[in-house]
mmCIF file of C-alpha atoms and ligand atoms in Angstrom:
data_model
loop_
_atom_site.group_PDB
_atom_site.id
_atom_site.type_symbol
_atom_site.label_atom_id
_atom_site.label_comp_id
_atom_site.label_asym_id
_atom_site.label_seq_id
_atom_site.Cartn_x
_atom_site.Cartn_y
_atom_site.Cartn_z
ATOM 1 C CA MET A 198 20.464 23.675 14.601
ATOM 2 C CA ASP A 199 23.446 25.535 16.096
ATOM 3 C CA THR A 200 21.424 26.081 19.256
ATOM 4 C CA TYR A 201 21.509 22.366 19.896
ATOM 5 C CA ALA A 202 25.011 21.563 18.634
ATOM 6 C CA PRO A 203 26.736 21.730 22.042
ATOM 7 C CA ASP A 204 24.347 19.067 23.412
ATOM 8 C CA ILE A 205 25.159 16.466 20.763
ATOM 9 C CA GLU A 206 27.302 13.520 21.796
ATOM 10 C CA LYS A 207 27.454 11.544 18.574
ATOM 11 C CA ILE A 208 25.863 11.814 15.154
ATOM 12 C CA LEU A 209 24.453 8.380 14.394
ATOM 13 C CA ILE A 210 23.040 9.144 10.960
ATOM 14 C CA PRO A 211 24.228 12.233 9.074
ATOM 15 C CA ALA A 212 21.737 14.414 7.237
ATOM 16 C CA GLU A 213 23.087 13.388 3.817
ATOM 17 C CA ALA A 214 22.607 9.691 4.607
ATOM 18 C CA ILE A 215 19.016 10.319 5.683
ATOM 19 C CA GLN A 216 18.251 12.196 2.483
ATOM 20 C CA ALA A 217 19.887 9.539 0.300
ATOM 21 C CA LYS A 218 17.894 6.798 2.016
ATOM 22 C CA LEU A 219 14.619 8.696 1.713
ATOM 23 C CA ALA A 220 15.299 9.306 -1.979
ATOM 24 C CA GLU A 221 15.795 5.547 -2.419
ATOM 25 C CA ILE A 222 12.619 4.689 -0.493
ATOM 26 C CA GLY A 223 10.714 7.393 -2.370
ATOM 27 C CA GLU A 224 11.747 5.801 -5.640
ATOM 28 C CA ARG A 225 10.605 2.354 -4.466
ATOM 29 C CA ILE A 226 7.280 3.835 -3.379
ATOM 30 C CA THR A 227 6.926 5.546 -6.757
ATOM 31 C CA GLN A 228 7.400 2.185 -8.493
ATOM 32 C CA ASP A 229 5.129 0.303 -6.094
ATOM 33 C CA TYR A 230 2.234 2.772 -6.075
ATOM 34 C CA THR A 231 2.025 3.948 -9.673
ATOM 35 C CA GLY A 232 -1.608 4.032 -10.755
ATOM 36 C CA ARG A 233 -2.915 3.699 -7.194
ATOM 37 C CA SER A 234 -4.543 6.154 -4.757
ATOM 38 C CA LEU A 235 -1.804 6.862 -2.267
ATOM 39 C CA LEU A 236 -2.524 8.393 1.122
ATOM 40 C CA LEU A 237 0.383 9.104 3.448
ATOM 41 C CA VAL A 238 -0.620 8.952 7.094
ATOM 42 C CA GLY A 239 1.777 10.570 9.547
ATOM 43 C CA VAL A 240 1.823 9.874 13.274
ATOM 44 C CA LEU A 241 2.333 13.149 15.103
ATOM 45 C CA LYS A 242 4.376 14.669 16.197
ATOM 46 C CA GLY A 243 7.695 13.080 15.292
ATOM 47 C CA ALA A 244 6.785 11.919 11.799
ATOM 48 C CA PHE A 245 6.143 15.379 10.366
ATOM 49 C CA VAL A 246 9.777 15.829 9.323
ATOM 50 C CA VAL A 247 10.230 12.482 7.584
ATOM 51 C CA MET A 248 6.782 12.842 6.037
ATOM 52 C CA ALA A 249 7.659 16.211 4.485
ATOM 53 C CA ASP A 250 10.919 14.989 2.974
ATOM 54 C CA LEU A 251 9.787 11.514 1.941
ATOM 55 C CA ALA A 252 6.685 12.869 0.195
ATOM 56 C CA ARG A 253 8.855 15.078 -2.009
ATOM 57 C CA TYR A 254 10.858 12.059 -3.184
ATOM 58 C CA ILE A 255 7.681 10.300 -4.343
ATOM 59 C CA ARG A 256 6.950 11.164 -7.953
ATOM 60 C CA LEU A 257 3.217 10.504 -7.767
ATOM 61 C CA PRO A 258 0.074 12.437 -6.897
ATOM 62 C CA LEU A 259 -0.671 11.740 -3.243
ATOM 63 C CA GLU A 260 -2.659 12.991 -0.287
ATOM 64 C CA PHE A 261 -1.739 13.566 3.339
ATOM 65 C CA ASP A 262 -3.419 12.909 6.621
ATOM 66 C CA PHE A 263 -2.259 12.867 10.223
ATOM 67 C CA MET A 264 -3.102 11.149 13.474
ATOM 68 C CA ALA A 265 -2.095 12.156 16.951
ATOM 69 C CA VAL A 266 -1.925 9.474 19.589
ATOM 70 C CA SER A 267 -1.018 9.362 23.211
ATOM 71 C CA SER A 268 -0.305 6.558 25.584
ATOM 72 C CA TYR A 269 -2.442 5.776 28.598
ATOM 73 C CA GLY A 270 0.430 6.440 30.959
ATOM 74 C CA SER A 271 3.055 3.862 31.805
ATOM 75 C CA ALA A 272 0.673 0.943 31.288
ATOM 76 C CA THR A 273 0.866 1.534 27.548
ATOM 77 C CA LYS A 274 4.406 0.388 27.203
ATOM 78 C CA THR A 275 3.252 -3.086 28.111
ATOM 79 C CA SER A 276 -0.379 -3.099 27.019
ATOM 80 C CA GLY A 277 0.059 -1.221 23.738
ATOM 81 C CA VAL A 278 -3.193 0.657 24.267
ATOM 82 C CA VAL A 279 -3.074 4.151 22.829
ATOM 83 C CA ARG A 280 -5.590 6.958 22.867
ATOM 84 C CA ILE A 281 -6.394 8.738 19.612
ATOM 85 C CA LEU A 282 -6.111 12.494 20.179
ATOM 86 C CA LYS A 283 -6.610 13.466 16.559
ATOM 87 C CA ASP A 284 -8.171 11.105 14.083
ATOM 88 C CA LEU A 285 -7.862 11.074 10.302
ATOM 89 C CA ASP A 286 -9.905 13.348 8.066
ATOM 90 C CA HIS A 287 -10.026 10.754 5.275
ATOM 91 C CA ASP A 288 -12.348 7.809 4.934
ATOM 92 C CA LEU A 289 -9.836 5.046 4.101
ATOM 93 C CA GLU A 290 -12.034 2.858 1.959
ATOM 94 C CA ASN A 291 -10.405 2.294 -1.463
ATOM 95 C CA LEU A 292 -7.260 4.227 -0.518
ATOM 96 C CA ASP A 293 -3.750 2.774 -0.494
ATOM 97 C CA VAL A 294 -2.557 3.832 2.921
ATOM 98 C CA LEU A 295 1.103 4.202 3.785
ATOM 99 C CA LEU A 296 1.659 4.841 7.462
ATOM 100 C CA VAL A 297 4.788 6.943 8.043
ATOM 101 C CA GLU A 298 6.688 6.719 11.322
ATOM 102 C CA ASP A 299 9.908 8.303 12.483
ATOM 103 C CA ILE A 300 10.846 5.445 14.812
ATOM 104 C CA VAL A 301 9.662 1.988 15.775
ATOM 105 C CA ASP A 302 10.743 1.267 19.305
ATOM 106 C CA SER A 303 8.724 -1.420 21.111
ATOM 107 C CA GLY A 304 6.419 -1.490 18.088
ATOM 108 C CA LEU A 305 3.326 -1.280 20.283
ATOM 109 C CA THR A 306 2.135 2.065 18.905
ATOM 110 C CA LEU A 307 2.383 0.738 15.388
ATOM 111 C CA LYS A 308 0.679 -2.540 16.214
ATOM 112 C CA TYR A 309 -2.264 -0.663 17.661
ATOM 113 C CA LEU A 310 -2.461 1.757 14.738
ATOM 114 C CA LEU A 311 -2.269 -0.972 12.105
ATOM 115 C CA LYS A 312 -5.122 -2.861 13.720
ATOM 116 C CA ASN A 313 -7.155 0.316 14.040
ATOM 117 C CA LEU A 314 -6.559 1.395 10.430
ATOM 118 C CA ALA A 315 -7.044 -2.076 8.950
ATOM 119 C CA ALA A 316 -10.552 -2.109 10.439
ATOM 120 C CA ARG A 317 -11.395 0.867 8.215
ATOM 121 C CA LYS A 318 -10.954 -1.292 5.102
ATOM 122 C CA PRO A 319 -8.311 0.549 3.062
ATOM 123 C CA ALA A 320 -7.361 -0.935 -0.313
ATOM 124 C CA SER A 321 -3.927 -1.623 1.187
ATOM 125 C CA LEU A 322 -1.988 -0.751 4.318
ATOM 126 C CA GLU A 323 1.802 -0.605 4.601
ATOM 127 C CA VAL A 324 4.403 1.080 6.786
ATOM 128 C CA ALA A 325 7.396 3.283 6.077
ATOM 129 C CA ALA A 326 9.609 3.917 9.104
ATOM 130 C CA LEU A 327 12.821 5.893 9.051
ATOM 131 C CA LEU A 328 14.304 4.166 12.105
ATOM 132 C CA ARG A 329 13.840 0.794 13.758
ATOM 133 C CA LYS A 330 15.551 -0.057 17.014
ATOM 134 C CA GLU A 331 17.261 -3.394 16.707
ATOM 135 C CA GLY A 332 15.935 -6.398 18.517
ATOM 136 C CA ILE A 333 13.535 -4.772 20.949
ATOM 137 C CA GLN A 334 10.174 -5.034 19.219
ATOM 138 C CA LYS A 335 7.715 -6.795 21.478
ATOM 139 C CA VAL A 336 5.503 -7.771 18.589
ATOM 140 C CA PRO A 337 6.276 -9.048 15.093
ATOM 141 C CA LEU A 338 5.752 -6.265 12.566
ATOM 142 C CA ASP A 339 5.883 -6.396 8.817
ATOM 143 C CA LEU A 340 7.454 -3.103 7.773
ATOM 144 C CA ARG A 341 7.515 -2.584 4.020
ATOM 145 C CA TYR A 342 10.050 0.269 4.015
ATOM 146 C CA VAL A 343 12.675 0.778 6.718
ATOM 147 C CA GLY A 344 15.400 3.406 6.551
ATOM 148 C CA PHE A 345 17.887 2.372 9.212
ATOM 149 C CA ASP A 346 18.207 -0.190 11.981
ATOM 150 C CA ILE A 347 19.806 1.488 14.963
ATOM 151 C CA PRO A 348 21.057 0.290 18.352
ATOM 152 C CA ASN A 349 18.822 0.602 21.384
ATOM 153 C CA GLU A 350 20.003 4.085 22.378
ATOM 154 C CA PHE A 351 17.966 7.211 23.020
ATOM 155 C CA VAL A 352 18.174 9.337 19.891
ATOM 156 C CA VAL A 353 17.022 12.806 18.916
ATOM 157 C CA GLY A 354 16.799 14.855 15.749
ATOM 158 C CA TYR A 355 14.970 14.652 12.445
ATOM 159 C CA GLY A 356 11.605 14.856 14.225
ATOM 160 C CA LEU A 357 12.622 13.015 17.398
ATOM 161 C CA ASP A 358 12.649 14.981 20.618
ATOM 162 C CA TYR A 359 13.865 15.033 24.149
ATOM 163 C CA ASP A 360 11.404 17.113 26.157
ATOM 164 C CA GLU A 361 10.103 18.607 22.888
ATOM 165 C CA ARG A 362 13.552 19.835 21.829
ATOM 166 C CA TYR A 363 15.954 18.742 19.052
ATOM 167 C CA ARG A 364 13.252 17.872 16.489
ATOM 168 C CA THR A 365 14.779 20.321 13.995
ATOM 169 C CA LEU A 366 18.228 18.735 13.865
ATOM 170 C CA PRO A 367 18.875 17.507 10.295
ATOM 171 C CA HIS A 368 20.620 14.361 11.570
ATOM 172 C CA VAL A 369 19.878 11.611 14.106
ATOM 173 C CA ALA A 370 22.104 11.869 17.152
ATOM 174 C CA THR A 371 22.645 10.920 20.778
ATOM 175 C CA LEU A 372 22.796 13.508 23.541
ATOM 176 C CA LYS A 373 25.542 14.191 26.047
ATOM 177 C CA PRO A 374 24.492 13.132 29.560
ATOM 178 C CA GLU A 375 24.503 16.764 30.692
ATOM 179 C CA ALA A 376 21.877 17.660 28.080
ATOM 180 C CA TYR A 377 19.275 15.722 30.059
ATOM 181 C CA ASN A 378 17.256 17.226 32.877
ATOM 182 C CA THR A 379 18.158 20.829 32.229
ATOM 183 C CA ASP A 380 15.459 23.488 32.669
HETATM 184 C C1 PRP B 84 7.393 7.884 19.158
HETATM 185 C C2 PRP B 84 7.318 7.491 17.691
HETATM 186 C C3 PRP B 84 6.298 6.403 17.670
HETATM 187 C C4 PRP B 84 6.433 5.771 19.032
HETATM 188 C C5 PRP B 84 7.210 4.510 18.896
HETATM 189 O O1 PRP B 84 6.427 8.852 19.434
HETATM 190 O O2 PRP B 84 6.974 8.570 16.865
HETATM 191 O O3 PRP B 84 5.001 6.895 17.449
HETATM 192 O O4 PRP B 84 7.147 6.674 19.872
HETATM 193 O O5 PRP B 84 7.307 3.843 20.130
HETATM 194 P P1 PRP B 84 6.880 2.327 20.302
HETATM 195 O O6 PRP B 84 7.371 1.579 19.116
HETATM 196 O O7 PRP B 84 7.573 1.907 21.571
HETATM 197 O O8 PRP B 84 5.396 2.264 20.438
HETATM 198 P P2 PRP B 84 6.389 9.649 20.811
HETATM 199 O O9 PRP B 84 5.495 8.928 21.773
HETATM 200 O O10 PRP B 84 7.793 9.925 21.266
HETATM 201 O O11 PRP B 84 5.643 10.991 20.419
HETATM 202 P P3 PRP B 84 6.121 12.239 19.518
HETATM 203 O O12 PRP B 84 6.278 11.709 18.117
HETATM 204 O O13 PRP B 84 5.006 13.221 19.632
HETATM 205 O O14 PRP B 84 7.423 12.759 20.069
#
């Protein structure tokens, strides 16, 4: 964490606030999913941090799975078409699937994934997202659990990267301009 400290401009969400929110969401999930077959599905790579912490606030037996997706270049940002690089190991039939995301930006990745996963006939399909950028979703999305609505700024930390760095920061933060484009 100290390695990255000089690059941080502003801490948007402190580590303690993230943990408190995840504890609250974990408790809601515990209430909502008692007696059901819960599968957490993480979208790599960013979601691995929130997935690890959130799962430990859920007081239920649960299973994990992960997907890796990639956009088809710049066209994706408008078309919403994503390529599946790593698919799930689980067959979703009869499972209560909770898709875990670190951030919902345009919402196009999520829209694609929800359609794709719904076609596999899970018992239920919901979303938990730590962050949602305010007012920029291009598609209407029904998110069951949302941690924080944040302004439309580029953020790093808690799984989110710039050029694959900063994922290990315990908070969500913005970067100083000089932190960009360094080798
Ligand atoms: C981020 C995030 C979502 C997606 C959201 O992943 O984890 O999957 O972008 O963007 P959208 O709402 O505009 O579709 P990213 O592509 O940065 O990959 P990473 O998690 O591997 O860093």
